[in-house]
Amino acid sequence: MAKLKKIFAAAGVVLLLGMYLLTFISAMLATPNTHSLFLGSLAATIIVPIFLYAYTLIYKVVYKDKGKQEDKEEKD
C-alpha cells in the first residue's frame, strides 16, 4: 500500500506541476486562454488531491480483508 501511495502522490505532483508550468507559459505569452488555464489549474489544485485521497480510502476499504488474511498467513 505504501508503494502505491508513493506512486499516486508522485503522479499527482507531476500533474499539478505540469498544469502550473502550462499556465505560467501561457501567462508569459499572453494567450487568450490564460484565464481559463489559470482557473483549470486552480480547480485541479483542489480536485486532484481530493481524488487521490478518495482513491486511497477506497483502496483501504476494498483490500482491508485481504490484508488481514495475508497477515494471518504470515504469522502461521
XYZ file of N, CA, C and O in Angstrom:
304
model
N 0.829 -1.192 0.000
C 0.000 0.000 0.000
C 0.867 1.247 0.000
O 0.539 2.215 -0.658
N 1.973 1.210 0.733
C 2.836 2.382 0.812
C 3.444 2.711 -0.555
O 3.557 3.890 -0.917
N 3.813 1.667 -1.285
C 4.393 1.886 -2.611
C 3.360 2.499 -3.551
O 3.678 3.410 -4.318
N 2.128 2.027 -3.459
C 1.054 2.558 -4.293
C 0.774 4.020 -3.952
O 0.552 4.841 -4.842
N 0.800 4.347 -2.670
C 0.598 5.738 -2.243
C 1.683 6.643 -2.827
O 1.398 7.753 -3.276
N 2.906 6.164 -2.794
C 4.016 6.960 -3.326
C 3.864 7.191 -4.825
O 4.129 8.278 -5.323
N 3.423 6.171 -5.527
C 3.237 6.291 -6.977
C 2.156 7.313 -7.288
O 2.335 8.193 -8.142
N 1.008 7.219 -6.601
C -0.065 8.167 -6.855
C 0.293 9.577 -6.404
O -0.103 10.559 -7.035
N 1.039 9.706 -5.321
C 1.473 11.033 -4.885
C 2.404 11.661 -5.917
O 2.280 12.846 -6.253
N 3.325 10.863 -6.449
C 4.239 11.368 -7.470
C 3.480 11.752 -8.737
O 3.758 12.795 -9.350
N 2.499 10.940 -9.117
C 1.695 11.264 -10.301
C 0.907 12.547 -10.090
O 0.809 13.382 -11.000
N 0.370 12.734 -8.900
C -0.355 13.968 -8.587
C 0.541 15.186 -8.634
O 0.161 16.235 -9.168
N 1.748 15.052 -8.106
C 2.698 16.166 -8.123
C 3.084 16.520 -9.554
O 3.114 17.695 -9.935
N 3.366 15.503 -10.361
C 3.733 15.744 -11.759
C 2.581 16.417 -12.507
O 2.789 17.362 -13.269
N 1.368 15.949 -12.275
C 0.196 16.528 -12.929
C 0.012 17.990 -12.537
O -0.186 18.859 -13.395
N 0.091 18.281 -11.253
C -0.085 19.657 -10.792
C 1.031 20.569 -11.294
O 0.778 21.690 -11.753
N 2.274 20.106 -11.232
C 3.386 20.934 -11.714
C 3.288 21.183 -13.215
O 3.590 22.285 -13.687
N 2.857 20.175 -13.953
C 2.675 20.351 -15.393
C 1.619 21.408 -15.700
O 1.799 22.245 -16.594
N 0.528 21.379 -14.964
C -0.518 22.385 -15.184
C -0.035 23.775 -14.797
O -0.339 24.760 -15.473
N 0.717 23.865 -13.701
C 1.246 25.175 -13.300
C 2.221 25.706 -14.342
O 2.220 26.892 -14.655
N 3.049 24.825 -14.870
C 4.005 25.239 -15.893
C 3.280 25.697 -17.153
O 3.637 26.728 -17.740
N 2.258 24.967 -17.559
C 1.479 25.362 -18.719
C 0.801 26.718 -18.502
O 0.801 27.573 -19.400
N 0.275 26.937 -17.321
C -0.362 28.221 -17.006
C 0.667 29.342 -17.015
O 0.404 30.441 -17.527
N 1.843 29.099 -16.463
C 2.888 30.119 -16.424
C 3.347 30.488 -17.833
O 3.483 31.670 -18.167
N 3.573 29.480 -18.661
C 4.000 29.746 -20.046
C 2.908 30.502 -20.799
O 3.190 31.454 -21.529
N 1.674 30.119 -20.580
C 0.560 30.803 -21.235
C 0.473 32.261 -20.783
O 0.197 33.157 -21.580
N 0.719 32.510 -19.510
C 0.680 33.881 -18.999
C 1.819 34.706 -19.586
O 1.643 35.895 -19.892
N 2.966 34.097 -19.745
C 4.108 34.823 -20.312
C 3.857 35.165 -21.784
O 4.304 36.205 -22.259
N 3.159 34.303 -22.499
C 2.883 34.540 -23.906
C 1.601 35.359 -24.105
O 1.317 35.787 -25.219
N 0.854 35.584 -23.036
C -0.384 36.365 -23.057
C -1.367 35.834 -24.096
O -1.880 36.567 -24.930
N -1.623 34.555 -24.028
C -2.583 33.954 -24.952
C -4.011 34.218 -24.465
O -4.227 34.515 -23.286
N -4.978 34.107 -25.336
C -6.369 34.325 -24.922
C -6.879 33.270 -23.933
O -7.850 33.498 -23.223
N -6.220 32.135 -23.854
C -6.657 31.055 -22.964
C -6.052 31.133 -21.569
O -6.266 30.236 -20.752
N -5.308 32.173 -21.269
C -4.611 32.270 -19.994
C -5.583 32.197 -18.820
O -5.338 31.478 -17.850
N -6.664 32.922 -18.892
C -7.622 32.946 -17.784
C -8.232 31.564 -17.540
O -8.315 31.110 -16.387
N -8.637 30.887 -18.596
C -9.238 29.563 -18.424
C -8.204 28.540 -17.944
O -8.533 27.651 -17.151
N -6.961 28.658 -18.395
C -5.913 27.755 -17.904
C -5.645 27.984 -16.418
O -5.432 27.033 -15.655
N -5.666 29.248 -15.997
C -5.481 29.544 -14.576
C -6.611 28.950 -13.748
O -6.371 28.348 -12.701
N -7.841 29.112 -14.191
C -8.979 28.556 -13.461
C -8.920 27.031 -13.431
O -9.253 26.408 -12.417
N -8.489 26.434 -14.532
C -8.328 24.982 -14.549
C -7.258 24.515 -13.582
O -7.437 23.514 -12.877
N -6.156 25.221 -13.519
C -5.091 24.870 -12.572
C -5.554 25.048 -11.137
O -5.235 24.245 -10.260
N -6.300 26.104 -10.899
C -6.827 26.345 -9.561
C -7.788 25.234 -9.148
O -7.704 24.715 -8.026
N -8.663 24.846 -10.037
C -9.597 23.762 -9.738
C -8.851 22.440 -9.529
O -9.172 21.673 -8.613
N -7.859 22.172 -10.357
C -7.097 20.925 -10.233
C -6.293 20.882 -8.939
O -6.065 19.801 -8.385
N -5.867 22.046 -8.454
C -5.141 22.107 -7.189
C -6.002 21.578 -6.054
O -5.495 20.993 -5.097
N -7.286 21.760 -6.176
C -8.205 21.283 -5.145
C -8.691 19.873 -5.461
O -8.734 19.006 -4.583
N -9.025 19.604 -6.702
C -9.675 18.343 -7.077
C -8.709 17.156 -7.109
O -9.051 16.063 -6.632
N -7.516 17.329 -7.646
C -6.570 16.204 -7.771
C -6.217 15.596 -6.412
O -6.311 14.375 -6.236
N -5.847 16.396 -5.400
C -5.564 15.775 -4.093
C -6.788 15.092 -3.477
O -6.658 14.054 -2.822
N -7.972 15.661 -3.698
C -9.178 15.039 -3.159
C -9.403 13.678 -3.810
O -9.713 12.696 -3.126
N -9.244 13.587 -5.126
C -9.402 12.303 -5.811
C -8.345 11.298 -5.358
O -8.642 10.122 -5.171
N -7.119 11.731 -5.181
C -6.075 10.813 -4.724
C -6.368 10.304 -3.317
O -6.182 9.122 -3.014
N -6.841 11.191 -2.446
C -7.193 10.789 -1.088
C -8.371 9.822 -1.101
O -8.371 8.807 -0.398
N -9.382 10.133 -1.925
C -10.548 9.248 -2.026
C -10.140 7.878 -2.551
O -10.640 6.854 -2.078
N -9.227 7.848 -3.519
C -8.773 6.572 -4.055
C -8.082 5.736 -2.976
O -8.311 4.533 -2.876
N -7.256 6.361 -2.156
C -6.572 5.601 -1.102
C -7.576 5.093 -0.070
O -7.412 3.987 0.452
N -8.611 5.871 0.238
C -9.627 5.399 1.175
C -10.383 4.203 0.604
O -10.623 3.216 1.308
N -10.762 4.297 -0.663
C -11.474 3.193 -1.305
C -10.586 1.957 -1.368
O -11.032 0.838 -1.117
N -9.316 2.146 -1.674
C -8.374 1.025 -1.736
C -8.279 0.331 -0.381
O -8.272 -0.906 -0.302
N -8.227 1.113 0.700
C -8.153 0.532 2.038
C -9.396 -0.283 2.354
O -9.313 -1.361 2.943
N -10.557 0.220 1.981
C -11.805 -0.484 2.269
C -11.906 -1.772 1.450
O -12.273 -2.824 1.975
N -11.559 -1.708 0.188
C -11.687 -2.866 -0.688
C -10.706 -3.964 -0.305
O -11.057 -5.143 -0.286
N -9.483 -3.614 0.019
C -8.446 -4.600 0.292
C -8.179 -4.806 1.782
O -7.196 -5.430 2.145
N -9.067 -4.324 2.646
C -8.858 -4.456 4.081
C -8.869 -5.921 4.510
O -7.994 -6.373 5.228
N -9.835 -6.688 4.067
C -9.934 -8.098 4.446
C -8.775 -8.910 3.876
O -8.256 -9.794 4.530
N -8.369 -8.605 2.670
C -7.271 -9.332 2.040
C -5.978 -9.141 2.831
O -5.224 -10.075 3.040
N -5.732 -7.932 3.306
C -4.530 -7.659 4.084
C -4.528 -8.396 5.406
O -3.501 -8.883 5.854
N -5.690 -8.512 6.041
C -5.780 -9.241 7.300
C -5.512 -10.725 7.091
O -4.867 -11.372 7.907
N -6.002 -11.271 5.999
C -5.771 -12.687 5.706
C -4.295 -12.944 5.457
O -3.744 -13.944 5.909
N -3.628 -12.040 4.742
C -2.203 -12.208 4.474
C -1.395 -12.109 5.760
O -0.421 -12.842 5.948
N -1.797 -11.209 6.677
C -1.101 -11.091 7.956
C -1.232 -12.373 8.765
O -0.285 -12.819 9.409
N -2.423 -12.974 8.752
C -2.637 -14.217 9.500
C -1.791 -15.341 8.919
O -1.242 -16.153 9.659
N -1.685 -15.389 7.595
C -0.901 -16.445 6.952
C 0.581 -16.291 7.277
O 1.302 -17.268 7.452
N 1.057 -15.039 7.356
C 2.466 -14.819 7.669
C 2.797 -15.214 9.103
O 3.879 -15.672 9.397
N 1.845 -15.021 10.015
C 2.066 -15.368 11.428
C 2.113 -16.874 11.625
O 2.774 -17.374 12.510
N 1.365 -17.608 10.812
C 1.304 -19.074 10.961
C 2.503 -19.760 10.408
O 3.425 -19.595 9.972
